[in-house]
PDB file of C-alpha atoms in Angstrom:
ATOM      1  CA  GLU A  15     -16.340  13.455  16.070  1.00  0.00           C
ATOM      2  CA  ILE A  16     -14.382  10.170  18.240  1.00  0.00           C
ATOM      3  CA  VAL A  17     -10.865   9.614  17.800  1.00  0.00           C
ATOM      4  CA  MET A  18      -9.832   5.969  17.681  1.00  0.00           C
ATOM      5  CA  THR A  19      -6.356   5.582  18.563  1.00  0.00           C
ATOM      6  CA  GLN A  20      -4.451   2.556  17.941  1.00  0.00           C
ATOM      7  CA  SER A  21      -0.910   0.763  19.614  1.00  0.00           C
ATOM      8  CA  PRO A  22       1.621   0.313  18.727  1.00  0.00           C
ATOM      9  CA  ALA A  23       1.636   1.643  14.938  1.00  0.00           C
ATOM     10  CA  THR A  24       4.384  -0.942  14.353  1.00  0.00           C
ATOM     11  CA  LEU A  25       4.277  -4.555  15.902  1.00  0.00           C
ATOM     12  CA  SER A  26       7.453  -7.108  15.245  1.00  0.00           C
ATOM     13  CA  VAL A  27       6.088 -10.759  16.825  1.00  0.00           C
ATOM     14  CA  SER A  28       7.815 -14.042  15.803  1.00  0.00           C
ATOM     15  CA  PRO A  29       5.298 -16.697  13.525  1.00  0.00           C
ATOM     16  CA  GLY A  30       4.205 -18.682  16.295  1.00  0.00           C
ATOM     17  CA  GLU A  31       4.027 -16.205  19.260  1.00  0.00           C
ATOM     18  CA  ARG A  32       0.904 -14.130  20.334  1.00  0.00           C
ATOM     19  CA  ALA A  33       0.526 -10.033  19.290  1.00  0.00           C
ATOM     20  CA  THR A  34      -1.421  -8.318  21.109  1.00  0.00           C
ATOM     21  CA  LEU A  35      -3.304  -4.854  19.591  1.00  0.00           C
ATOM     22  CA  SER A  36      -4.750  -2.104  20.983  1.00  0.00           C
ATOM     23  CA  CYS A  37      -7.376   0.768  20.243  1.00  0.00           C
ATOM     24  CA  ARG A  38      -8.550   3.584  22.647  1.00  0.00           C
ATOM     25  CA  ALA A  39     -11.725   5.615  21.930  1.00  0.00           C
ATOM     26  CA  SER A  40     -11.682   8.723  22.639  1.00  0.00           C
ATOM     27  CA  GLN A  41     -15.389   8.437  24.747  1.00  0.00           C
ATOM     28  CA  SER A  42     -17.050   5.181  25.763  1.00  0.00           C
ATOM     29  CA  VAL A  43     -18.320   3.335  22.132  1.00  0.00           C
ATOM     30  CA  ARG A  44     -19.624   0.938  24.620  1.00  0.00           C
ATOM     31  CA  SER A  45     -19.079  -2.567  22.586  1.00  0.00           C
ATOM     32  CA  ASN A  46     -19.698  -1.100  19.125  1.00  0.00           C
ATOM     33  CA  LEU A  47     -16.390  -1.904  18.416  1.00  0.00           C
ATOM     34  CA  ALA A  48     -14.830  -4.024  14.959  1.00  0.00           C
ATOM     35  CA  TRP A  49     -11.534  -4.998  13.905  1.00  0.00           C
ATOM     36  CA  TYR A  50     -10.233  -5.053   9.761  1.00  0.00           C
ATOM     37  CA  GLN A  51      -7.630  -6.968   8.490  1.00  0.00           C
ATOM     38  CA  GLN A  52      -5.939  -5.269   5.759  1.00  0.00           C
ATOM     39  CA  LYS A  53      -3.132  -6.675   3.205  1.00  0.00           C
ATOM     40  CA  PRO A  54      -1.278  -5.031   0.249  1.00  0.00           C
ATOM     41  CA  GLY A  55      -3.116  -3.959  -2.296  1.00  0.00           C
ATOM     42  CA  GLN A  56      -6.428  -5.520  -0.934  1.00  0.00           C
ATOM     43  CA  ALA A  57      -9.755  -4.212   0.632  1.00  0.00           C
ATOM     44  CA  PRO A  58      -9.834  -4.236   4.447  1.00  0.00           C
ATOM     45  CA  ARG A  59     -11.278  -7.805   5.938  1.00  0.00           C
ATOM     46  CA  LEU A  60     -13.878  -7.678   8.640  1.00  0.00           C
ATOM     47  CA  LEU A  61     -12.572 -10.124  11.745  1.00  0.00           C
ATOM     48  CA  ILE A  62     -14.313  -8.699  14.923  1.00  0.00           C
ATOM     49  CA  TYR A  63     -17.391  -7.204  15.411  1.00  0.00           C
ATOM     50  CA  ASP A  64     -19.307  -6.338  18.440  1.00  0.00           C
ATOM     51  CA  ALA A  65     -16.000  -6.097  20.260  1.00  0.00           C
ATOM     52  CA  SER A  66     -15.606  -9.909  20.901  1.00  0.00           C
ATOM     53  CA  THR A  67     -17.546 -11.589  18.343  1.00  0.00           C
ATOM     54  CA  ARG A  68     -15.845 -13.608  15.743  1.00  0.00           C
ATOM     55  CA  ALA A  69     -16.896 -12.687  11.998  1.00  0.00           C
ATOM     56  CA  THR A  70     -17.807 -15.883   9.712  1.00  0.00           C
ATOM     57  CA  GLY A  71     -14.931 -18.144   8.426  1.00  0.00           C
ATOM     58  CA  ILE A  72     -12.539 -16.502  10.885  1.00  0.00           C
ATOM     59  CA  PRO A  73     -10.022 -18.653  12.271  1.00  0.00           C
ATOM     60  CA  ALA A  74     -10.446 -19.132  16.489  1.00  0.00           C
ATOM     61  CA  ARG A  75      -6.697 -17.550  16.976  1.00  0.00           C
ATOM     62  CA  PHE A  76      -8.186 -14.189  16.493  1.00  0.00           C
ATOM     63  CA  SER A  77     -10.176 -12.795  19.706  1.00  0.00           C
ATOM     64  CA  GLY A  78     -10.867  -9.699  21.013  1.00  0.00           C
ATOM     65  CA  SER A  79     -12.180  -8.107  23.965  1.00  0.00           C
ATOM     66  CA  GLY A  80     -12.297  -4.468  26.065  1.00  0.00           C
ATOM     67  CA  SER A  81     -15.871  -2.056  26.330  1.00  0.00           C
ATOM     68  CA  GLY A  82     -15.968   1.333  26.447  1.00  0.00           C
ATOM     69  CA  THR A  83     -12.835   2.830  25.827  1.00  0.00           C
ATOM     70  CA  GLU A  84     -10.206   0.829  25.627  1.00  0.00           C
ATOM     71  CA  PHE A  85     -10.142  -2.543  23.706  1.00  0.00           C
ATOM     72  CA  THR A  86      -7.322  -5.281  22.438  1.00  0.00           C
ATOM     73  CA  LEU A  87      -7.002  -7.867  19.719  1.00  0.00           C
ATOM     74  CA  THR A  88      -5.040 -10.375  20.196  1.00  0.00           C
ATOM     75  CA  ILE A  89      -3.748 -13.274  17.949  1.00  0.00           C
ATOM     76  CA  SER A  90      -2.626 -16.495  19.501  1.00  0.00           C
ATOM     77  CA  SER A  91      -0.398 -17.774  17.115  1.00  0.00           C
ATOM     78  CA  LEU A  92       0.718 -15.673  14.678  1.00  0.00           C
ATOM     79  CA  GLN A  93       0.693 -17.215  10.688  1.00  0.00           C
ATOM     80  CA  SER A  94       2.435 -15.908   8.018  1.00  0.00           C
ATOM     81  CA  GLU A  95      -0.806 -15.066   6.511  1.00  0.00           C
ATOM     82  CA  ASP A  96      -1.896 -13.093   9.539  1.00  0.00           C
ATOM     83  CA  PHE A  97       1.283 -10.535   9.150  1.00  0.00           C
ATOM     84  CA  ALA A  98      -0.738  -7.234   7.772  1.00  0.00           C
ATOM     85  CA  VAL A  99      -1.723  -3.997   8.927  1.00  0.00           C
ATOM     86  CA  TYR A 100      -5.249  -3.982  11.205  1.00  0.00           C
ATOM     87  CA  TYR A 101      -7.730  -1.196  12.164  1.00  0.00           C
ATOM     88  CA  CYS A 102     -10.838  -0.227  14.392  1.00  0.00           C
ATOM     89  CA  GLN A 103     -13.480   1.102  13.883  1.00  0.00           C
ATOM     90  CA  GLN A 104     -15.991   2.063  15.914  1.00  0.00           C
ATOM     91  CA  TYR A 105     -19.934   2.684  15.286  1.00  0.00           C
ATOM     92  CA  ASN A 106     -21.743   4.037  18.154  1.00  0.00           C
ATOM     93  CA  THR A 107     -21.727   7.239  17.411  1.00  0.00           C
ATOM     94  CA  TRP A 108     -22.056   8.923  14.103  1.00  0.00           C
ATOM     95  CA  PRO A 109     -21.370  10.456  11.507  1.00  0.00           C
ATOM     96  CA  PRO A 110     -19.050   9.447  11.290  1.00  0.00           C
ATOM     97  CA  TYR A 111     -17.903   6.208  11.483  1.00  0.00           C
ATOM     98  CA  THR A 112     -14.217   6.274  12.296  1.00  0.00           C
ATOM     99  CA  PHE A 113     -11.089   3.968  12.044  1.00  0.00           C
ATOM    100  CA  GLY A 114      -7.661   4.288  14.071  1.00  0.00           C
ATOM    101  CA  GLN A 115      -5.006   4.497  12.411  1.00  0.00           C
ATOM    102  CA  GLY A 116      -3.988   1.211  11.634  1.00  0.00           C
ATOM    103  CA  THR A 117      -1.504  -1.493  13.199  1.00  0.00           C
ATOM    104  CA  LYS A 118       1.149  -2.549  10.776  1.00  0.00           C
ATOM    105  CA  LEU A 119       2.343  -6.276  12.470  1.00  0.00           C
ATOM    106  CA  GLU A 120       5.130  -7.417  10.665  1.00  0.00           C
ATOM    107  CA  ILE A 121       7.199 -10.560  11.503  1.00  0.00           C
ATOM    108  CA  LYS A 122      10.123 -10.052  13.592  1.00  0.00           C
TER     109      LYS A 122
ATOM    110  CA  GLN B  21     -22.878 -13.637   0.325  1.00  0.00           C
ATOM    111  CA  VAL B  22     -23.066 -10.065  -1.094  1.00  0.00           C
ATOM    112  CA  GLN B  23     -20.128  -9.128  -3.723  1.00  0.00           C
ATOM    113  CA  LEU B  24     -19.523  -5.330  -4.566  1.00  0.00           C
ATOM    114  CA  GLN B  25     -18.179  -4.143  -7.454  1.00  0.00           C
ATOM    115  CA  GLU B  26     -16.513  -0.125  -7.959  1.00  0.00           C
ATOM    116  CA  SER B  27     -16.407   1.193 -11.248  1.00  0.00           C
ATOM    117  CA  GLY B  28     -16.004   4.539 -12.317  1.00  0.00           C
ATOM    118  CA  PRO B  29     -13.058   6.806 -13.858  1.00  0.00           C
ATOM    119  CA  GLY B  30      -9.438   6.385 -12.905  1.00  0.00           C
ATOM    120  CA  LEU B  31      -8.294   9.788 -13.391  1.00  0.00           C
ATOM    121  CA  VAL B  32     -10.234  13.193 -12.694  1.00  0.00           C
ATOM    122  CA  LYS B  33      -9.310  17.116 -13.168  1.00  0.00           C
ATOM    123  CA  PRO B  34      -9.228  19.181 -10.342  1.00  0.00           C
ATOM    124  CA  SER B  35     -12.163  20.866  -9.787  1.00  0.00           C
ATOM    125  CA  GLN B  36     -14.060  18.192 -11.741  1.00  0.00           C
ATOM    126  CA  THR B  37     -16.535  16.074 -10.126  1.00  0.00           C
ATOM    127  CA  LEU B  38     -15.565  12.558  -9.498  1.00  0.00           C
ATOM    128  CA  SER B  39     -18.503   9.752 -10.064  1.00  0.00           C
ATOM    129  CA  LEU B  40     -18.309   5.905  -8.822  1.00  0.00           C
ATOM    130  CA  THR B  41     -20.979   3.213  -9.022  1.00  0.00           C
ATOM    131  CA  CYS B  42     -21.256  -0.003  -6.871  1.00  0.00           C
ATOM    132  CA  THR B  43     -22.766  -2.989  -8.224  1.00  0.00           C
ATOM    133  CA  VAL B  44     -24.448  -4.891  -6.129  1.00  0.00           C
ATOM    134  CA  SER B  45     -24.858  -8.554  -6.856  1.00  0.00           C
ATOM    135  CA  GLY B  46     -25.148 -11.839  -4.771  1.00  0.00           C
ATOM    136  CA  GLY B  47     -28.176  -9.670  -3.190  1.00  0.00           C
ATOM    137  CA  SER B  48     -30.731  -7.438  -3.214  1.00  0.00           C
ATOM    138  CA  ILE B  49     -29.647  -3.732  -2.943  1.00  0.00           C
ATOM    139  CA  ARG B  50     -33.658  -3.403  -1.570  1.00  0.00           C
ATOM    140  CA  SER B  51     -32.570  -5.925   1.943  1.00  0.00           C
ATOM    141  CA  GLY B  52     -33.398  -4.244   4.839  1.00  0.00           C
ATOM    142  CA  ASP B  53     -30.193  -5.392   6.749  1.00  0.00           C
ATOM    143  CA  TYR B  54     -27.496  -2.797   5.154  1.00  0.00           C
ATOM    144  CA  TYR B  55     -26.522   0.090   4.460  1.00  0.00           C
ATOM    145  CA  TRP B  56     -24.738   0.781   1.564  1.00  0.00           C
ATOM    146  CA  ASN B  57     -21.220   2.989   2.083  1.00  0.00           C
ATOM    147  CA  TRP B  58     -18.731   4.885  -0.012  1.00  0.00           C
ATOM    148  CA  ILE B  59     -15.034   4.749   1.569  1.00  0.00           C
ATOM    149  CA  ARG B  60     -11.908   6.069   0.820  1.00  0.00           C
ATOM    150  CA  GLN B  61      -8.418   5.606   1.754  1.00  0.00           C
ATOM    151  CA  HIS B  62      -5.600   7.732   0.815  1.00  0.00           C
ATOM    152  CA  PRO B  63      -2.250   6.466  -0.709  1.00  0.00           C
ATOM    153  CA  GLY B  64       0.025   4.997   2.267  1.00  0.00           C
ATOM    154  CA  LYS B  65      -3.083   6.024   4.751  1.00  0.00           C
ATOM    155  CA  GLY B  66      -5.733   4.706   6.923  1.00  0.00           C
ATOM    156  CA  LEU B  67      -9.476   4.694   6.354  1.00  0.00           C
ATOM    157  CA  GLU B  68     -12.215   7.353   5.927  1.00  0.00           C
ATOM    158  CA  TRP B  69     -15.688   6.680   5.974  1.00  0.00           C
ATOM    159  CA  ILE B  70     -17.688   9.249   3.414  1.00  0.00           C
ATOM    160  CA  GLY B  71     -21.043   8.567   3.734  1.00  0.00           C
ATOM    161  CA  HIS B  72     -24.049   5.796   3.423  1.00  0.00           C
ATOM    162  CA  ILE B  73     -27.111   5.501   2.421  1.00  0.00           C
ATOM    163  CA  TYR B  74     -30.339   2.966   3.298  1.00  0.00           C
ATOM    164  CA  TYR B  75     -32.543   1.658   0.199  1.00  0.00           C
ATOM    165  CA  SER B  76     -35.511   3.926   1.263  1.00  0.00           C
ATOM    166  CA  GLY B  77     -33.669   6.739   3.415  1.00  0.00           C
ATOM    167  CA  SER B  78     -32.354   9.802   3.381  1.00  0.00           C
ATOM    168  CA  PRO B  79     -27.871   9.171   2.785  1.00  0.00           C
ATOM    169  CA  TYR B  80     -25.701  10.564   5.728  1.00  0.00           C
ATOM    170  CA  TYR B  81     -22.248  12.172   4.803  1.00  0.00           C
ATOM    171  CA  ASN B  82     -18.959  12.650   6.950  1.00  0.00           C
ATOM    172  CA  PRO B  83     -19.506  15.982   7.957  1.00  0.00           C
ATOM    173  CA  SER B  84     -15.909  16.716   6.854  1.00  0.00           C
ATOM    174  CA  LEU B  85     -17.490  16.392   3.436  1.00  0.00           C
ATOM    175  CA  LYS B  86     -20.661  16.830   3.541  1.00  0.00           C
ATOM    176  CA  SER B  87     -20.594  20.097   1.383  1.00  0.00           C
ATOM    177  CA  ARG B  88     -19.132  18.197  -1.685  1.00  0.00           C
ATOM    178  CA  VAL B  89     -20.772  14.612  -1.477  1.00  0.00           C
ATOM    179  CA  THR B  90     -23.703  12.807  -3.261  1.00  0.00           C
ATOM    180  CA  ILE B  91     -24.364   9.453  -2.639  1.00  0.00           C
ATOM    181  CA  SER B  92     -27.747   8.315  -4.600  1.00  0.00           C
ATOM    182  CA  VAL B  93     -29.161   5.089  -5.016  1.00  0.00           C
ATOM    183  CA  ASP B  94     -31.037   3.142  -7.900  1.00  0.00           C
ATOM    184  CA  THR B  95     -32.524  -0.128  -6.936  1.00  0.00           C
ATOM    185  CA  SER B  96     -33.679  -0.963 -10.325  1.00  0.00           C
ATOM    186  CA  LYS B  97     -30.108  -2.024 -11.236  1.00  0.00           C
ATOM    187  CA  ASN B  98     -28.944  -3.117  -7.367  1.00  0.00           C
ATOM    188  CA  GLN B  99     -26.480   0.085  -7.896  1.00  0.00           C
ATOM    189  CA  PHE B 100     -25.662   2.537  -5.451  1.00  0.00           C
ATOM    190  CA  SER B 101     -22.694   5.867  -6.395  1.00  0.00           C
ATOM    191  CA  LEU B 102     -21.015   8.246  -5.204  1.00  0.00           C
ATOM    192  CA  LYS B 103     -20.747  11.821  -6.658  1.00  0.00           C
ATOM    193  CA  LEU B 104     -17.574  14.206  -4.915  1.00  0.00           C
ATOM    194  CA  SER B 105     -16.998  17.555  -6.364  1.00  0.00           C
ATOM    195  CA  SER B 106     -14.456  19.950  -6.631  1.00  0.00           C
ATOM    196  CA  VAL B 107     -12.313  17.520  -6.190  1.00  0.00           C
ATOM    197  CA  THR B 108      -7.915  18.576  -5.528  1.00  0.00           C
ATOM    198  CA  ALA B 109      -5.148  16.443  -5.660  1.00  0.00           C
ATOM    199  CA  ALA B 110      -6.426  15.543  -1.607  1.00  0.00           C
ATOM    200  CA  ASP B 111      -8.921  13.485  -2.953  1.00  0.00           C
ATOM    201  CA  THR B 112      -6.475  10.859  -4.676  1.00  0.00           C
ATOM    202  CA  ALA B 113      -6.906   7.607  -3.135  1.00  0.00           C
ATOM    203  CA  VAL B 114      -8.812   4.427  -3.771  1.00  0.00           C
ATOM    204  CA  TYR B 115     -12.228   4.401  -3.048  1.00  0.00           C
ATOM    205  CA  TYR B 116     -13.953   1.861  -1.796  1.00  0.00           C
ATOM    206  CA  CYS B 117     -17.752   0.393  -1.737  1.00  0.00           C
ATOM    207  CA  ALA B 118     -18.991  -1.613   1.172  1.00  0.00           C
ATOM    208  CA  SER B 119     -22.133  -2.843   3.695  1.00  0.00           C
ATOM    209  CA  GLN B 120     -22.527  -2.226   6.751  1.00  0.00           C
ATOM    210  CA  TYR B 121     -24.754  -4.292   8.481  1.00  0.00           C
ATOM    211  CA  SER B 122     -27.788  -2.902  10.580  1.00  0.00           C
ATOM    212  CA  SER B 123     -30.068  -4.363  13.400  1.00  0.00           C
ATOM    213  CA  SER B 124     -31.585  -0.532  14.175  1.00  0.00           C
ATOM    214  CA  PRO B 125     -31.401   2.187  13.263  1.00  0.00           C
ATOM    215  CA  GLY B 126     -27.872   3.175  11.578  1.00  0.00           C
ATOM    216  CA  GLY B 127     -25.240   0.600  10.070  1.00  0.00           C
ATOM    217  CA  GLU B 128     -22.730  -0.974  12.093  1.00  0.00           C
ATOM    218  CA  TYR B 129     -19.763  -3.099  11.193  1.00  0.00           C
ATOM    219  CA  PHE B 130     -18.755  -3.192   7.133  1.00  0.00           C
ATOM    220  CA  ASP B 131     -18.966  -6.435   6.505  1.00  0.00           C
ATOM    221  CA  ASN B 132     -18.253  -6.953   2.909  1.00  0.00           C
ATOM    222  CA  TRP B 133     -16.038  -4.640   0.171  1.00  0.00           C
ATOM    223  CA  GLY B 134     -15.527  -4.064  -3.268  1.00  0.00           C
ATOM    224  CA  GLN B 135     -11.440  -4.767  -4.242  1.00  0.00           C
ATOM    225  CA  GLY B 136     -11.217  -0.492  -4.642  1.00  0.00           C
ATOM    226  CA  THR B 137     -10.760   1.644  -7.446  1.00  0.00           C
ATOM    227  CA  LEU B 138      -7.794   4.101  -7.423  1.00  0.00           C
ATOM    228  CA  VAL B 139      -8.831   7.316  -8.646  1.00  0.00           C
ATOM    229  CA  THR B 140      -6.397  10.052  -9.194  1.00  0.00           C
ATOM    230  CA  VAL B 141      -6.625  13.309  -9.621  1.00  0.00           C
ATOM    231  CA  SER B 142      -4.265  15.320 -11.663  1.00  0.00           C
ATOM    232  CA  SER B 143      -4.190  17.584 -14.956  1.00  0.00           C
TER     233      SER B 143
END
């Protein structure tokens, strides 16, 4: 099973600033990685797939990068609606598909 | 865009079987582009993939749950279902159904999710 490790667990950033979230895989997942956003009481929402492709309707301030074992989600200028929990997920090697433990992005 | 809706009991007794159904609308479950998934989230915790099924193929399960899980599909009703046997309090979670895009054998990312349903295991 591929273990996905996200850092930091909690990130405090001010609105308008840049946020950088990290995700590391225990072995290479090539570019087979997705990012999701989850707000309280809601289902996760797909943001990024194939490591760097924005899903339909996702604003351009969200960008993904990386390949192999190291990945980054960047939110260029934080809006109030961006404060949430973010998960990475690998789909290179399965079963099982695995998720990171999440990074909580909170208002500073 | 595909929409998904979970349904089933919100309370299950220990040792019994948890049964949930996901109804797909806005698209056909027979679409060759998708796998159909169950994912759960323990209270305040992360996401755990339970398993998936293709409309015409065999299901795949998380090895950690494989002995207790059955996922099936009913194409006539555009639904797929989850059964989890011998439940304990550790199975208390929000259960999501989700579609998973697939451009090749095996699924990729989860692009549409149901709203989730909380299932509590308690006597």
